[in-house]
Coordinates of C-alpha atoms in Angstrom, one line a residue:
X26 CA 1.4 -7.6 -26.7
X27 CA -2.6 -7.0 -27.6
X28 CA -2.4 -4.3 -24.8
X29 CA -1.8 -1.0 -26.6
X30 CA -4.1 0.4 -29.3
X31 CA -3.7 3.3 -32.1
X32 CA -6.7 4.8 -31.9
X33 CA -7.0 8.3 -29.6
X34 CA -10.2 8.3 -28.8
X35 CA -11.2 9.1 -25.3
X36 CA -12.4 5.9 -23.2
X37 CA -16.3 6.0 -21.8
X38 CA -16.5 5.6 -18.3
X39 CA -19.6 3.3 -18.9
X40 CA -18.3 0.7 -20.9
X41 CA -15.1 0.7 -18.8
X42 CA -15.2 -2.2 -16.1
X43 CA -13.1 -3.5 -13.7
X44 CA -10.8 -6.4 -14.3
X45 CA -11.5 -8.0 -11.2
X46 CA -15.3 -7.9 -11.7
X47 CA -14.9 -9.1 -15.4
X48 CA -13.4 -12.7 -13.7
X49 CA -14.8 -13.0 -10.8
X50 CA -18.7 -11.5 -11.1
X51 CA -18.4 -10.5 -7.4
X52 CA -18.1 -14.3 -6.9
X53 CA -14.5 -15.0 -4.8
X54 CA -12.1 -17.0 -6.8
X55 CA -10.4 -20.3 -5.0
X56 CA -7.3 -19.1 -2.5
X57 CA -3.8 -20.0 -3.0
X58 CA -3.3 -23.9 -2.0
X59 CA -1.7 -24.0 1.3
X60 CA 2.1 -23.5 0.4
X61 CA 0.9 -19.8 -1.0
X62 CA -0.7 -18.4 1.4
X63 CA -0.1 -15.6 3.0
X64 CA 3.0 -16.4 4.3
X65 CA 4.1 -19.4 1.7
X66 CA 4.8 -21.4 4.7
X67 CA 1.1 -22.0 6.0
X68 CA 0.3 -26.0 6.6
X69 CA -3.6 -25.4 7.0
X70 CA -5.7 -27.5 4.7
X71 CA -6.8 -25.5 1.2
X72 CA -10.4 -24.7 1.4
X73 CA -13.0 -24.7 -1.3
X74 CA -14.0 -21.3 -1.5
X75 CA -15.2 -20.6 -5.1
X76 CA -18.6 -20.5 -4.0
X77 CA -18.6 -17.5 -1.7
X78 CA -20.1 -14.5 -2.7
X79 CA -18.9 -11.4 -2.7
X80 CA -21.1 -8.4 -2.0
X81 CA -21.3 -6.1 -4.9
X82 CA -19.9 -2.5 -4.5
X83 CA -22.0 0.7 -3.8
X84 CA -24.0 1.9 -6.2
X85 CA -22.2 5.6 -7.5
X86 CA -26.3 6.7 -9.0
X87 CA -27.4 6.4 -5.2
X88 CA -24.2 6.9 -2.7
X89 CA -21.5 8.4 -4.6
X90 CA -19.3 8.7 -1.9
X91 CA -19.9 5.3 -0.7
X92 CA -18.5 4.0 -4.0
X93 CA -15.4 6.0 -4.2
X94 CA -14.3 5.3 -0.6
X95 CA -15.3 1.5 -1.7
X96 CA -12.3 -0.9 -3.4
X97 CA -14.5 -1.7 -6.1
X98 CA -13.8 2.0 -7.3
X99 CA -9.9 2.2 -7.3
X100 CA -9.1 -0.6 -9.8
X101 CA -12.6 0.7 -12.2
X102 CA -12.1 4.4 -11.6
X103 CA -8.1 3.8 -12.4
X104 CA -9.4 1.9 -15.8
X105 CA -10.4 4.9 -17.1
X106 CA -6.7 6.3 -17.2
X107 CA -5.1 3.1 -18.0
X108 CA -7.8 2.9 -21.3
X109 CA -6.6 6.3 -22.6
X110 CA -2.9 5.1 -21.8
X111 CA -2.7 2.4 -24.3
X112 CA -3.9 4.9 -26.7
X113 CA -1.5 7.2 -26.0
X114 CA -4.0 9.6 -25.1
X115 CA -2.8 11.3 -21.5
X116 CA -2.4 14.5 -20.6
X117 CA 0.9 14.5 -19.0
X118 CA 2.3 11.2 -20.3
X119 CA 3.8 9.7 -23.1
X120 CA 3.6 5.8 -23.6
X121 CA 6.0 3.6 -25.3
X122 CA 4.4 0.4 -25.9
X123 CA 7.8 -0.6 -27.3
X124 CA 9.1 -0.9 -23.5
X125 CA 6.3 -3.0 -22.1
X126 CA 8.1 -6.0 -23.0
X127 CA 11.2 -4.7 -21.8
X128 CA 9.7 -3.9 -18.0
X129 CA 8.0 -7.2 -17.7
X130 CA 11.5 -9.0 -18.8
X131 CA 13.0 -7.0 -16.6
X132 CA 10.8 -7.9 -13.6
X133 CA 10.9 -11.6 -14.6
X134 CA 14.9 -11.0 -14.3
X135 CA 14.5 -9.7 -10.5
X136 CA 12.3 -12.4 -9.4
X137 CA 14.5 -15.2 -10.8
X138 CA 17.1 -14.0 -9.6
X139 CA 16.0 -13.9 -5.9
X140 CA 13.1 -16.6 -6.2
X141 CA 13.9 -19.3 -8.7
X142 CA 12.8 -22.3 -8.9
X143 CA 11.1 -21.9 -5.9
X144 CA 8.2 -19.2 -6.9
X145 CA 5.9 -20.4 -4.4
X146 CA 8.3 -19.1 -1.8
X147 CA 7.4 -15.2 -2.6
X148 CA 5.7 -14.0 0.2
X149 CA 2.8 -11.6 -1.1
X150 CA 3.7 -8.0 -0.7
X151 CA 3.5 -6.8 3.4
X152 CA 4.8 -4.9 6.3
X153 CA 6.2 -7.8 8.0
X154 CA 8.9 -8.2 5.4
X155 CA 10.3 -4.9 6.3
X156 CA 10.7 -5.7 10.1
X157 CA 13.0 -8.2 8.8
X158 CA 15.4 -6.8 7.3
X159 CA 19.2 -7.8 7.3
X160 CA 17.9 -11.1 7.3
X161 CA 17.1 -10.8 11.8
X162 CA 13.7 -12.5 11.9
X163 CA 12.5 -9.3 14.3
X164 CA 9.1 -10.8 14.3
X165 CA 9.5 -14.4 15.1
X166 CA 11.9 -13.1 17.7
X167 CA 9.1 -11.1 19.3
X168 CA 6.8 -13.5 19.1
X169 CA 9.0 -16.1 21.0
X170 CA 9.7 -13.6 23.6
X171 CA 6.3 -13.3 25.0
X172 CA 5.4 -15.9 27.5
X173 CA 3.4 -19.5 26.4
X174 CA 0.4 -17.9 28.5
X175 CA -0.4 -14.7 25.9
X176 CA -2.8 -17.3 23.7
X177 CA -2.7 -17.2 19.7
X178 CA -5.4 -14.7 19.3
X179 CA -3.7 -12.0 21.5
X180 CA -0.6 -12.5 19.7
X181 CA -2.5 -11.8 16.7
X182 CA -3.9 -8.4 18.7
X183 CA -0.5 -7.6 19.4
X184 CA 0.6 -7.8 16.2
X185 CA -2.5 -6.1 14.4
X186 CA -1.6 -3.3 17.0
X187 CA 2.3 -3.0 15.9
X188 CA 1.3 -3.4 11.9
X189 CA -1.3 -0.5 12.2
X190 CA 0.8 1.6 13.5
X191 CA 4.0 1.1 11.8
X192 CA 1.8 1.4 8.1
X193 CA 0.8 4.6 9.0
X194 CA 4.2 5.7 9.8
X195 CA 5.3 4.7 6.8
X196 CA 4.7 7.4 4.1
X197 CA 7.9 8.1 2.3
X198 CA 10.9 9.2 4.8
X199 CA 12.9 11.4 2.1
X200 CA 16.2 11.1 1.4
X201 CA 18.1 12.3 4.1
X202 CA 16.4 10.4 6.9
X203 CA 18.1 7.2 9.1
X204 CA 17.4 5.3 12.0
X205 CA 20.0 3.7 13.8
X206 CA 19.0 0.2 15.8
X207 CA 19.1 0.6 19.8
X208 CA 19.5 -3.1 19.5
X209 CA 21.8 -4.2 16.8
X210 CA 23.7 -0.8 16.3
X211 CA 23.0 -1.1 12.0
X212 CA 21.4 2.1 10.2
X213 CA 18.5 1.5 8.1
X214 CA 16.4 4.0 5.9
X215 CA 13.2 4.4 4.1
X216 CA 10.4 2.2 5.0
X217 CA 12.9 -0.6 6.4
X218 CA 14.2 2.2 8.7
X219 CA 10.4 3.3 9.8
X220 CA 9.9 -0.6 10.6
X221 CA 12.4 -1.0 12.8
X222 CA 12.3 2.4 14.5
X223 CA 8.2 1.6 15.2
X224 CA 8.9 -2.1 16.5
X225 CA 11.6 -0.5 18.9
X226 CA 9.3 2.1 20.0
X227 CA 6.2 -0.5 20.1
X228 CA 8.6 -2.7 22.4
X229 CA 9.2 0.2 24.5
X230 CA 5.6 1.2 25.2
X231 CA 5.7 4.2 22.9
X232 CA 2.0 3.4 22.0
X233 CA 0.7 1.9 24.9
X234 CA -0.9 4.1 27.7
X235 CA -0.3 1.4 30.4
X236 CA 3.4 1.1 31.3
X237 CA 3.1 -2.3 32.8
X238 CA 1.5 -3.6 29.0
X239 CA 4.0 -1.8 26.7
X240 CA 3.2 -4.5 23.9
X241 CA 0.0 -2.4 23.0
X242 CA -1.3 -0.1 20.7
X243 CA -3.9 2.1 22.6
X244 CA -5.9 5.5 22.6
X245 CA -4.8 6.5 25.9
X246 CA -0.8 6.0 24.7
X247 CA -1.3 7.6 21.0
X248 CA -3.1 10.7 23.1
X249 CA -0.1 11.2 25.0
X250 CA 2.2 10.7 22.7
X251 CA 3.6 14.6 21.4
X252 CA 5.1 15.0 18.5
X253 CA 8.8 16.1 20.2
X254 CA 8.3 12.6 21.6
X255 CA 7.5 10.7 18.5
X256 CA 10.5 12.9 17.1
X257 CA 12.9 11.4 19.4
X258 CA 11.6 8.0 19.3
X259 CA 12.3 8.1 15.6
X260 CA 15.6 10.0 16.0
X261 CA 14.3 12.9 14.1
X262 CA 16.4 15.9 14.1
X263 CA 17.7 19.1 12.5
X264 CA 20.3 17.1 11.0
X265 CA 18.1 13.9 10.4
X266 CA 15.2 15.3 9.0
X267 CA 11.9 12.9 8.4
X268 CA 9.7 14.4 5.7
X269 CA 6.4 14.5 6.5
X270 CA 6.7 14.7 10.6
X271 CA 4.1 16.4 11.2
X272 CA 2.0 14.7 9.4
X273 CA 2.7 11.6 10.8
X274 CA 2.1 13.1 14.2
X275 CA -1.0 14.4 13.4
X276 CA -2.6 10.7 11.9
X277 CA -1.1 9.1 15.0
X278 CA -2.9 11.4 17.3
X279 CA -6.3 11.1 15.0
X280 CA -5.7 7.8 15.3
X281 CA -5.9 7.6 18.7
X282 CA -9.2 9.1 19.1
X283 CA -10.7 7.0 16.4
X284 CA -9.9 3.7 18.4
X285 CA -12.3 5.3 21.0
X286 CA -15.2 3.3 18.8
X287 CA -15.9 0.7 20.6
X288 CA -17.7 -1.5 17.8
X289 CA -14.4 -2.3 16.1
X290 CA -12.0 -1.4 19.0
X291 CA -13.7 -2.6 21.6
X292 CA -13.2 -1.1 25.6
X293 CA -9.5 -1.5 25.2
X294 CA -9.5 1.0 22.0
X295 CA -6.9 -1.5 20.9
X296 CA -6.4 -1.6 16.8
X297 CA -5.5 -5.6 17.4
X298 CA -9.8 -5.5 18.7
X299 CA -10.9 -5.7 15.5
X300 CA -9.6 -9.3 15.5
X301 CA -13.1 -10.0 17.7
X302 CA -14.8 -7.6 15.3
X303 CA -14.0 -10.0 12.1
X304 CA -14.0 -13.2 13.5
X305 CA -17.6 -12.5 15.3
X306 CA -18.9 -10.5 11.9
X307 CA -21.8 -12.6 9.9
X308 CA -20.2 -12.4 6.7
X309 CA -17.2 -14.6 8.2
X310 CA -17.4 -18.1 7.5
X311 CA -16.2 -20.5 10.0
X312 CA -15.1 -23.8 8.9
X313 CA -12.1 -25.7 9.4
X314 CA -10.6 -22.3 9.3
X315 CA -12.4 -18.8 9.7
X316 CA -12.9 -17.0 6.2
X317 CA -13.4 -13.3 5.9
X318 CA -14.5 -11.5 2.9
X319 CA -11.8 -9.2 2.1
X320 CA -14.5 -6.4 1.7
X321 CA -15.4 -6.9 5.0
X322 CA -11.7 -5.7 6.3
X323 CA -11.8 -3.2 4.2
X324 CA -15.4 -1.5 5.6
X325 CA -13.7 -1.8 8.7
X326 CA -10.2 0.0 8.1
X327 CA -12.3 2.9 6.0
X328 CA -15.1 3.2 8.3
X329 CA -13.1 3.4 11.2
X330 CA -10.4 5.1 10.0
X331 CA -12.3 8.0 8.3
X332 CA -11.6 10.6 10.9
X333 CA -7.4 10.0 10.9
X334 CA -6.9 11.5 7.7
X335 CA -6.9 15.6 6.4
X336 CA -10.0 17.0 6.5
X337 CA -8.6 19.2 3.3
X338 CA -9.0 16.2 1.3
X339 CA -11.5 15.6 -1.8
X340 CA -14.9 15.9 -0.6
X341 CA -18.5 14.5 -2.3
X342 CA -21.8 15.3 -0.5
X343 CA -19.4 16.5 2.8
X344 CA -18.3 13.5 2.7
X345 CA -14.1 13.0 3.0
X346 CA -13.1 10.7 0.8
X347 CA -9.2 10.5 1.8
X348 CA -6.5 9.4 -0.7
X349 CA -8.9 10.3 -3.4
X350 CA -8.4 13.0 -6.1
X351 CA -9.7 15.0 -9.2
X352 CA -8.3 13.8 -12.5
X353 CA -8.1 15.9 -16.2
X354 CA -8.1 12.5 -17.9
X355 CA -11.2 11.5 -16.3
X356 CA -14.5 12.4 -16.9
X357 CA -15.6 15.9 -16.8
X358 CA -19.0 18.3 -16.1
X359 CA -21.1 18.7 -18.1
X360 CA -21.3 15.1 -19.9
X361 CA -20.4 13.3 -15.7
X362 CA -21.6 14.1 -13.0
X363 CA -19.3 15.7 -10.4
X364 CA -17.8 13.1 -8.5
X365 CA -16.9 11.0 -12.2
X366 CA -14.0 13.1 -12.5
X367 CA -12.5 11.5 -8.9
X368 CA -9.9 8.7 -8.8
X369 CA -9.6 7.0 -5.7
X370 CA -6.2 5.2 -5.0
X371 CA -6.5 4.7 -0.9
X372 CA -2.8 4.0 -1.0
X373 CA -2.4 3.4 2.9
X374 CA -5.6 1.6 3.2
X375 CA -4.4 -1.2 0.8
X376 CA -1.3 -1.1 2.3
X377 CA -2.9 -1.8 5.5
X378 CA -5.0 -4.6 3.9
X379 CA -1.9 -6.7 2.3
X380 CA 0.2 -6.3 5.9
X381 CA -2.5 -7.1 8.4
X382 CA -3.9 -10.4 6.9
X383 CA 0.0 -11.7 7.5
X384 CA -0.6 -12.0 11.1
X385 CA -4.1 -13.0 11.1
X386 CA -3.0 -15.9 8.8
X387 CA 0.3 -17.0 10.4
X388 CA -0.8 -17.2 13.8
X389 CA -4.5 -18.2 13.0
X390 CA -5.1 -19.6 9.9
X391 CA -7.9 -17.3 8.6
X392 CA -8.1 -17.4 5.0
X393 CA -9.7 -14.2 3.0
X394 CA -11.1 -14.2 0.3
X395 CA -11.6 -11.6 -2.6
X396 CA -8.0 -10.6 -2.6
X397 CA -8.2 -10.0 -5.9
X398 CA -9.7 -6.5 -5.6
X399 CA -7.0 -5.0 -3.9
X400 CA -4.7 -3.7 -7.2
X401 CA -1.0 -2.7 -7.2
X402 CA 0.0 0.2 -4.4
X403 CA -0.2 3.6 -6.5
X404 CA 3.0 4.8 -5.3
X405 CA 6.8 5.9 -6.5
X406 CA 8.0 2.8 -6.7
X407 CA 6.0 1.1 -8.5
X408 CA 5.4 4.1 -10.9
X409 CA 8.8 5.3 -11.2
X410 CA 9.8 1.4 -12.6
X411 CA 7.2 2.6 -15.6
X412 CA 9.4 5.6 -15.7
X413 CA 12.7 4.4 -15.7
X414 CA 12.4 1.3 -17.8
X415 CA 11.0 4.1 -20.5
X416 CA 7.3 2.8 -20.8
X417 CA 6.1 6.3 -20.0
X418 CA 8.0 9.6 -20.0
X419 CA 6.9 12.8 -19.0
X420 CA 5.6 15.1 -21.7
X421 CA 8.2 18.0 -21.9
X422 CA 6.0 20.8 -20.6
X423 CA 5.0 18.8 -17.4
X424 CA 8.9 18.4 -17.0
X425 CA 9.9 21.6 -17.1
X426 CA 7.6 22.8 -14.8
X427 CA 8.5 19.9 -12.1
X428 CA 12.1 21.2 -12.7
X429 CA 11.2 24.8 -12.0
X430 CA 9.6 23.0 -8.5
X431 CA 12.6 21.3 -7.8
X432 CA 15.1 24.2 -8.4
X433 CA 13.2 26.6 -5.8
X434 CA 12.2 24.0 -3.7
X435 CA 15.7 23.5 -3.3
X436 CA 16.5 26.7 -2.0
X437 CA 15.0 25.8 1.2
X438 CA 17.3 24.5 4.1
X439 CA 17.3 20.7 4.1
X440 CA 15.9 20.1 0.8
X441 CA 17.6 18.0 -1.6
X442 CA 19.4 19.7 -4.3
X443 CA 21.4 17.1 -6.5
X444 CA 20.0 14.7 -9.1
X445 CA 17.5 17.0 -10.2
X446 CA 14.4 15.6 -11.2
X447 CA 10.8 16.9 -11.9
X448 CA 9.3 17.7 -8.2
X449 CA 5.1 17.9 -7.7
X450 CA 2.9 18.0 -5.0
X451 CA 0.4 15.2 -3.9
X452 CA -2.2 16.7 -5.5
X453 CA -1.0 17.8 -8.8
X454 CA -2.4 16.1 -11.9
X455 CA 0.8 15.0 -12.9
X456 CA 1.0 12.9 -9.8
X457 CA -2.9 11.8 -10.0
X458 CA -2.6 11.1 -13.8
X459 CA 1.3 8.9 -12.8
X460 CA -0.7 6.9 -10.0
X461 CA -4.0 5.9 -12.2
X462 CA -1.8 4.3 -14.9
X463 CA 0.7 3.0 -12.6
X464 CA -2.6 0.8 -11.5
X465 CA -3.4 -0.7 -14.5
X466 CA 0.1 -1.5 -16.0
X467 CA 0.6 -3.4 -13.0
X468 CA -2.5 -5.3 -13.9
X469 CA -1.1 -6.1 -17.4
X470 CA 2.6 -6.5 -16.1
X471 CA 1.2 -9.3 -14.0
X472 CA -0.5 -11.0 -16.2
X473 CA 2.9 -11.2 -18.3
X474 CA 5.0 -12.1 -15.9
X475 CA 3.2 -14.9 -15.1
X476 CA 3.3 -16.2 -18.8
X477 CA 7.4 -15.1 -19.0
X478 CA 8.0 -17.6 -15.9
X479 CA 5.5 -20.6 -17.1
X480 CA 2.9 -20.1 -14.7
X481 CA 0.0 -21.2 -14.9
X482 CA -3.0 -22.5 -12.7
X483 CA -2.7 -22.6 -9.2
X484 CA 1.4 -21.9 -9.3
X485 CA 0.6 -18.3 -10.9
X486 CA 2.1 -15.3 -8.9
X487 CA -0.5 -13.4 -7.2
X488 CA -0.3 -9.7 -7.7
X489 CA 1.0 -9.1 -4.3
X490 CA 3.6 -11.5 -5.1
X491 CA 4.6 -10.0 -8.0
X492 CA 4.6 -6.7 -5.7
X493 CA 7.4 -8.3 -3.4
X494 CA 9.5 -9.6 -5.5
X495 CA 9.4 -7.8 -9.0
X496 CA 7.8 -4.3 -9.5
X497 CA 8.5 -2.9 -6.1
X498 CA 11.6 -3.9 -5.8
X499 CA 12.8 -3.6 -9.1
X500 CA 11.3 0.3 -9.0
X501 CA 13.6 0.8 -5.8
X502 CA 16.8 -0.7 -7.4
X503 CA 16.6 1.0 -11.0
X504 CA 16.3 4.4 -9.1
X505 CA 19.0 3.5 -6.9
X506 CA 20.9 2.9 -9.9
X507 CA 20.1 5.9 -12.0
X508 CA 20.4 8.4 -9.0
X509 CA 23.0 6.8 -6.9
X510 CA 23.3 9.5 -4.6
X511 CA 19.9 10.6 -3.4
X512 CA 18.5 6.9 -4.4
X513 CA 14.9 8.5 -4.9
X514 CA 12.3 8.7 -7.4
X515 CA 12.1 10.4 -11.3
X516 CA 9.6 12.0 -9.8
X517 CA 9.9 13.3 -6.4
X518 CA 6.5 14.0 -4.3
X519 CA 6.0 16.8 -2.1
X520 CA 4.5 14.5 0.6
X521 CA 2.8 15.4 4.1
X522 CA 3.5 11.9 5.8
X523 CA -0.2 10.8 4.9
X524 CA 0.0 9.2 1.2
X525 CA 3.3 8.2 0.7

């Protein structure tokens, strides 16, 4: 395939660059015509857009911290890994370039066999999907039951509120955990099951610290929202256990004191205020349509977001850089500097990017631009489809100590204990080494998919397309396949409800 090469040596960080930046020279490229957009049913006229600058990312020499809590950094840092991987060069992988073939044919197979002919009909990877599960537009259905007076742009606030919310609820749920619908009586798990169970508590004013406005996210309803309560709302119990509870709680409660900034939150500490925010910010075009820089949402969802996540986490300067995290296959002291050996991934972040610009652009036509430098989610399923179509394996010390892990973490009550697989924590290498390569395969996987199905031009897949329909998907099935009972990962994550 080109991709993999024999040769061991160790990649330079200097000469390694980011795919995005190697095609786009921080210059946007031209959206998806109008039948792609975000929600492959948009009838708003396609704008010219190629034309529109992108601001460059922080410079590492002067703000290193900056730089790594920037996008630029995941998809350049991540590089770095994904160089050594096709030389076969990792520390705790083994590559088969043999199987790289096989995965893209095998993502191909899923997305034609849900989406063909009609590609154009993938909706790029979101939240919103999940609230729809079963096929019950939950939604549309919300949307139609507020009255004609709540205008387009507090819909969109309402909606912004709801997403937010619901993304950072949805670290992995484990194995063992359900929700059943108060409305339709049907169980669902996993991040379906966290979708529902959030828009059932956001319809019931869970969130919302005024009870005659329950359709709200607000700090006043996240500050008095306990953690018995949050447990009951999502039906968590001794014999439903939700991993990562506390977590959860913990973010949500952060959360609500970080929407006491009133520059993105406005008085209302609303999450659905940074609506104004975007739309009134000088790097927003307005045209027929408003445009906003996807860089620009991202400052605002780091920036404002800092303070919600574990203070514990990798630091540079004093600065917390959140989902961010040393790496043994990146550079090291003496040769780097200190921060060099950091990979950011900012899993829940990009998550929060792809979901929230679905409502934005449904209900208001804003187009973004610079999508492209958001990368494939670093996250089991995605990396566990690398896994189980073979591509990379474990190297047999690595597995034998993630077995070890999973045998005595399985003497705890509650803990899974069939379909033994290798078990690490969030911040093992293993885990930081599996998410850096799971990045740039994704890259490559989506270039080939594109060339398996005949795409080229403005039909092509986007990456978050290819997200929805193929990689994320596909990871999900083959593991539901392979470990029928406990459906979960070949690698399971010790997670505290704030990565996965």
């Amino acid at each position: 395939m080109g991709l993999f090469r024999k040769s061991k040596a160790p990649a330079d960080a200097a000469s390694v660059t980011s795919k995005a930046s190697k095609t786009t020279n921080n210059t946007a490229q031209s959206p998806p015509p109008p039948n792609k957009a975000m929600n492959g049913h948009s009838t708003f006229p396609a704008l010219s857009t190629a034309n529109i600058a992108l601001p460059p990312p922080p410079d590492p020499a002067q703000d290193p911290a900056a730089y790594l809590r920037s996008i630029h950094a995941v998809r350049e840092r991540s590089c770095i890994v994904h160089e050594k991987a096709k030389c076969n060069n990792l520390t705790h992988f083994d590559v088969d370039p043999t199987k790289f073939g096989e995965t893209a044919a095998y993502i191909v197979s899923i997305i034609k066999r849900d989406f063909a002919p009609n590609y154009q009909a993938i909706p790029p990877h979101g939240r919103w999907q999940h609230f729809d599960v079963g096929g019950r537009q939950r939604i549309d259905q919300l949307l139609m039951s507020w009255p004609s007076k709540i205008d387009a742009q507090e819909r969109a606030r309402r909606l912004l509120d709801l997403f937010l919310v619901s993304v950072l609820l949805d670290a992995g749920a484990g194995t063992q955990w359900s929700y059943k619908s108060k409305e339709s009586g049907k169980t669902y798990r996993r991040s379906e099951g966290l979708a529902v169970a959030s828009l059932e508590m956001f319809k019931a004013g869970y969130f919302s610290g005024d009870p005659t406005e329950p359709y709200q996210v607000n700090a006043a309803g996240l500050n008095r929202l306990s953690v018995n309560q949050l447990a009951i709302g999502l039906q968590v119990s001794e014999a439903n256990p939700l991993a990562g509870m506390e977590g959860r709680a913990d973010l949500l409660a952060n959360l609500g004191e970080a929407l006491r900034n009133t520059e993105y939150f406005g008085s209302t500490s609303r999450p659905g205020n940074m609506l104004d925010y975007l739309l009134s910010h000088p790097s927003t075009q307005a045209s027929s349509v408003p445009i906003i820089m996807i860089p620009t949402l991202w400052n605002v969802l780091v920036d404002s977001l800092a303070s919600i996540w574990p203070a514990s986490r990798t630091q540079v300067n004093g600065i917390s850089l959140g989902d961010a995290w040393p790496c043994s296959s990146m550079p090291s002291a003496p040769r780097a500097q200190p921060w060099e050996n950091i990979v950011p991934f900012h899993k829940l972040t990009q998550w929060l990017c792809y979901s929230l610009m679905a409502p934005m652009t449904r209900l208001l036509n804003v187009q973004f631009v610079g999508v492209e430098l958001l990368t494939g989610l670093p996250e089991y399923r995605n990396g566990g489809l690398l896994i189980d179509t073979g591509l990379v394996t474990l190297k047999p010390a690595d597995a034998k100590r993630g077995l070890d892990a999973y045998r005595n973490n399985a003497t705890v009550k509650g803990q899974p204990c069939m379909e033994v697989v290798p078990l690490f924590s969030t911040d093992d290498d293993v885990v930081v080494e599996w998410r850096a390569l799971t990045i740039g395969f994704l890259d490559d996987l989506h270039v080939e998919v594109n060339r398996l199905l005949h795409l080229e031009g403005p039909d092509k897949l986007s990456l978050a397309q290819m997200l929805e329909a193929g990689s994320w998907k596909g990871g999900r099935e083959l593991a539901e396949v392979s470990r029928p009972n406990t459906k979960q990962p070949p690698i399971m994550i010790l997670s505290d409800g704030t990565v996965f």
